[in-house]
Coordinates of C-alpha atoms in Angstrom, one line a residue:
Chain D
Q1 CA 80.8 -21.4 67.4
K2 CA 79.6 -19.5 64.4
E3 CA 76.7 -21.1 62.8
V4 CA 78.7 -20.4 59.1
E5 CA 81.9 -20.6 59.1
Q6 CA 83.8 -19.6 55.6
D7 CA 87.6 -19.3 55.2
P8 CA 88.5 -15.5 54.5
G9 CA 91.6 -16.5 52.3
P10 CA 92.8 -14.6 50.7
L11 CA 92.8 -17.0 47.4
S12 CA 95.2 -16.5 44.6
V13 CA 95.0 -18.5 41.3
P14 CA 96.5 -18.1 37.8
E15 CA 93.8 -17.3 34.8
G16 CA 92.3 -20.7 33.8
A17 CA 92.7 -22.4 37.3
I18 CA 89.6 -24.3 38.7
V19 CA 88.6 -22.3 42.1
S20 CA 87.0 -24.4 45.0
L21 CA 85.2 -22.1 47.8
N22 CA 83.5 -23.8 50.7
C23 CA 81.7 -23.1 53.9
T24 CA 80.6 -25.6 56.7
Y25 CA 77.7 -24.8 59.0
S26 CA 76.2 -25.9 62.1
N27 CA 72.4 -25.3 62.0
S28 CA 70.8 -28.4 60.2
A29 CA 67.8 -26.2 59.9
F30 CA 69.3 -24.4 57.0
Q31 CA 67.3 -25.8 53.8
Y32 CA 68.8 -23.1 51.2
F33 CA 72.0 -22.4 50.2
M34 CA 73.1 -19.1 48.4
W35 CA 76.4 -18.1 46.9
Y36 CA 76.8 -14.4 46.4
R37 CA 79.9 -12.1 44.7
Q38 CA 80.7 -8.9 45.9
Y39 CA 83.1 -6.7 44.1
S40 CA 85.0 -3.9 46.5
R41 CA 82.5 -1.8 47.7
K42 CA 79.6 -2.8 45.9
G43 CA 76.4 -4.5 47.5
P44 CA 76.6 -8.5 47.2
E45 CA 74.8 -10.3 43.6
L46 CA 73.5 -13.1 44.1
L47 CA 75.1 -16.1 41.9
M48 CA 73.3 -18.9 42.6
Y49 CA 70.9 -21.0 45.2
T50 CA 70.8 -24.6 46.0
Y51 CA 67.7 -26.2 47.7
S52 CA 68.6 -28.8 50.2
S53 CA 71.2 -31.3 49.0
G54 CA 72.7 -32.0 45.8
N55 CA 74.3 -30.0 42.6
K56 CA 73.6 -27.2 40.4
E57 CA 75.3 -25.9 37.5
D58 CA 75.1 -22.3 35.7
G59 CA 78.0 -22.3 33.3
R60 CA 81.2 -22.2 34.9
F61 CA 79.7 -22.2 38.4
T62 CA 78.8 -25.4 40.1
A63 CA 77.4 -25.2 43.5
Q64 CA 77.8 -28.5 45.7
V65 CA 75.6 -29.1 48.9
D66 CA 76.3 -32.1 51.3
K67 CA 73.9 -31.6 54.2
S68 CA 75.2 -35.0 55.9
S69 CA 78.4 -33.2 56.3
K70 CA 77.0 -29.6 56.6
Y71 CA 79.3 -28.5 54.3
I72 CA 78.7 -26.6 50.8
S73 CA 81.0 -25.5 48.1
L74 CA 81.1 -23.4 44.9
F75 CA 83.3 -24.4 41.9
I76 CA 84.9 -21.9 39.3
R77 CA 85.9 -23.7 36.2
D78 CA 88.1 -21.7 33.4
S79 CA 88.3 -18.8 36.1
Q80 CA 88.7 -15.2 34.5
P81 CA 90.5 -12.1 36.2
S82 CA 86.8 -10.7 36.4
D83 CA 85.9 -13.2 38.6
S84 CA 88.5 -11.4 41.1
A85 CA 85.9 -10.8 43.8
T86 CA 84.8 -11.9 47.5
Y87 CA 82.3 -14.7 47.3
L88 CA 80.0 -14.9 50.3
C89 CA 78.2 -18.1 51.1
A90 CA 74.7 -17.4 52.6
M91 CA 72.1 -19.9 54.2
I92 CA 68.4 -19.7 55.3
T93 CA 65.9 -22.1 56.8
Q94 CA 62.4 -22.9 55.5
G95 CA 59.2 -21.4 56.4
G96 CA 61.0 -20.2 59.6
S97 CA 63.1 -16.5 59.8
E98 CA 63.6 -14.8 56.5
K99 CA 67.0 -13.7 57.6
L100 CA 70.0 -14.9 55.5
V101 CA 73.2 -16.3 57.6
F102 CA 76.5 -15.4 55.8
G103 CA 79.8 -17.0 56.0
K104 CA 82.7 -13.9 56.0
G105 CA 83.5 -14.4 52.5
T106 CA 86.4 -15.7 50.7
K107 CA 88.6 -13.1 49.0
L108 CA 89.6 -14.4 45.5
T109 CA 92.2 -13.0 43.1
V110 CA 92.7 -14.4 39.5
N111 CA 96.0 -13.4 38.0
P112 CA 96.3 -13.0 34.5
Chain F
D1 CA 64.6 -3.1 34.7
T2 CA 66.4 -1.3 37.8
G3 CA 67.4 -3.0 40.6
V4 CA 67.6 -1.6 44.1
S5 CA 68.7 1.4 44.9
Q6 CA 70.3 3.5 47.9
D7 CA 70.6 7.1 48.9
P8 CA 72.9 8.3 49.9
R9 CA 75.9 5.9 48.8
H10 CA 77.9 7.6 51.4
K11 CA 77.5 9.3 54.6
I12 CA 80.0 10.8 56.9
T13 CA 78.7 12.4 60.2
K14 CA 79.7 13.0 63.4
R15 CA 79.3 11.0 66.6
G16 CA 75.6 12.0 68.4
Q17 CA 74.1 13.0 65.4
N18 CA 71.0 11.3 63.6
V19 CA 71.0 10.2 59.8
T20 CA 68.7 8.2 57.8
F21 CA 68.8 5.9 54.7
R22 CA 66.6 5.3 52.1
C23 CA 66.0 2.0 49.9
D24 CA 64.1 1.8 47.0
P25 CA 63.4 -2.0 46.1
I26 CA 63.0 -3.6 42.8
S27 CA 59.4 -2.4 41.4
E28 CA 56.9 -5.1 42.7
H29 CA 59.0 -7.0 45.2
N30 CA 57.0 -7.1 48.7
R31 CA 59.8 -8.1 50.6
L32 CA 62.3 -5.8 51.8
Y33 CA 65.3 -6.6 54.3
W34 CA 68.2 -4.2 55.9
Y35 CA 71.6 -5.6 56.5
R36 CA 75.1 -4.3 57.9
Q37 CA 78.2 -5.5 56.8
T38 CA 81.5 -4.5 58.5
L39 CA 85.0 -4.7 56.9
G40 CA 85.8 -8.4 56.3
Q41 CA 82.3 -9.7 57.7
G42 CA 79.6 -10.6 56.1
P43 CA 76.4 -9.1 56.2
E44 CA 74.4 -9.0 59.3
F45 CA 70.6 -9.3 59.4
L46 CA 68.8 -6.1 60.6
T47 CA 65.2 -6.1 60.1
Y48 CA 62.6 -7.6 57.4
F49 CA 59.3 -6.1 56.3
Q50 CA 56.6 -7.7 54.0
N51 CA 54.7 -4.9 52.4
E52 CA 54.7 -2.3 55.5
A53 CA 54.3 -4.7 58.1
Q54 CA 57.9 -5.0 60.0
L55 CA 57.7 -8.6 60.8
E56 CA 61.3 -9.3 61.8
K57 CA 63.9 -7.7 63.8
S58 CA 67.6 -8.6 64.9
R59 CA 68.5 -7.9 68.4
L60 CA 71.8 -5.9 66.4
L61 CA 68.5 -3.4 65.9
S62 CA 69.1 -1.4 68.8
D63 CA 66.4 1.5 70.3
R64 CA 68.6 4.0 68.0
F65 CA 67.7 2.0 65.1
S66 CA 64.4 2.3 63.6
A67 CA 63.1 1.4 60.2
E68 CA 59.7 2.1 58.6
R69 CA 58.4 1.1 54.9
P70 CA 55.2 3.1 55.3
K71 CA 53.4 2.4 51.9
G72 CA 55.1 -1.1 51.6
S73 CA 57.1 0.6 48.8
F74 CA 60.3 2.2 49.7
S75 CA 61.7 2.2 53.1
T76 CA 64.0 4.4 55.4
L77 CA 66.4 3.6 58.3
E78 CA 67.2 5.8 60.8
I79 CA 69.9 5.5 63.2
Q80 CA 69.7 8.3 66.3
R81 CA 72.7 9.6 68.6
T82 CA 75.3 7.5 65.9
E83 CA 78.2 6.0 67.6
Q84 CA 81.6 4.9 66.0
G85 CA 80.4 1.5 66.2
D86 CA 77.7 2.2 63.7
S87 CA 80.3 2.7 61.1
A88 CA 79.6 0.1 58.6
M89 CA 78.0 -0.3 54.9
Y90 CA 74.2 -0.8 55.2
L91 CA 73.2 -2.8 52.8
C92 CA 68.9 -3.2 51.5
A93 CA 67.6 -6.1 49.5
S94 CA 64.3 -7.2 48.3
S95 CA 62.4 -10.1 47.1
T96 CA 59.3 -11.6 45.8
G97 CA 57.9 -14.6 47.7
S98 CA 61.2 -16.4 48.1
A99 CA 63.4 -15.4 51.0
N100 CA 66.7 -17.3 49.7
E101 CA 66.2 -15.0 46.7
Q102 CA 67.4 -11.7 48.1
Y103 CA 68.6 -9.0 45.6
F104 CA 71.1 -6.4 47.0
G105 CA 71.3 -2.7 46.4
P106 CA 74.5 -0.8 46.5
G107 CA 74.7 -0.1 49.7
T108 CA 75.4 3.1 52.0
R109 CA 78.6 3.5 53.2
L110 CA 78.7 5.1 56.8
T111 CA 81.6 6.8 58.5
V112 CA 81.0 8.2 62.2
T113 CA 83.9 10.4 63.2

């Protein structure tokens, strides 16, 4: 079992839809949870991060972490064609290794 | 403010050749990371520097791979005797004090023929 599992999709939605992206993980030592957006043939771009459990909102994006279920989510409201990209979740422990552990990424297409 | 830059952006090489990639982190970022990403996968950690000290290495970093950050600024990643399995995107990231805020460069795409 991989440390971080993410459904690769692809996921296709109409413009304006609410998108839900999810990851599960097995390592209970993870404390920081990140979401990156990666356009084709580009480097990943940090969208937001959350420490421990709870919600965090940034514009149209909301990140949720449920440590009891080892489950994290990213919601995109009022999705736009420019949101079409691969979304990667990543996690890191606190005070230990500096490495980010990534999911495979979910490829999202928002259709106009 | 410039982001992380990497050079070259693309590299095609023949099996058995040596290649070297360069990464320039965001100014004043003292932490620098190398990752490798293959098609359809998330990035995988290779190594991490704090200033000029290499503090963490993955088992993925075989003896054919070497990374340096001699003056605590830019870094180089060298692959010796390249193999077809080395074909991937090599990503560099940097951060300042917070490993959870790693900012990535555009990557170097390596193709080994």
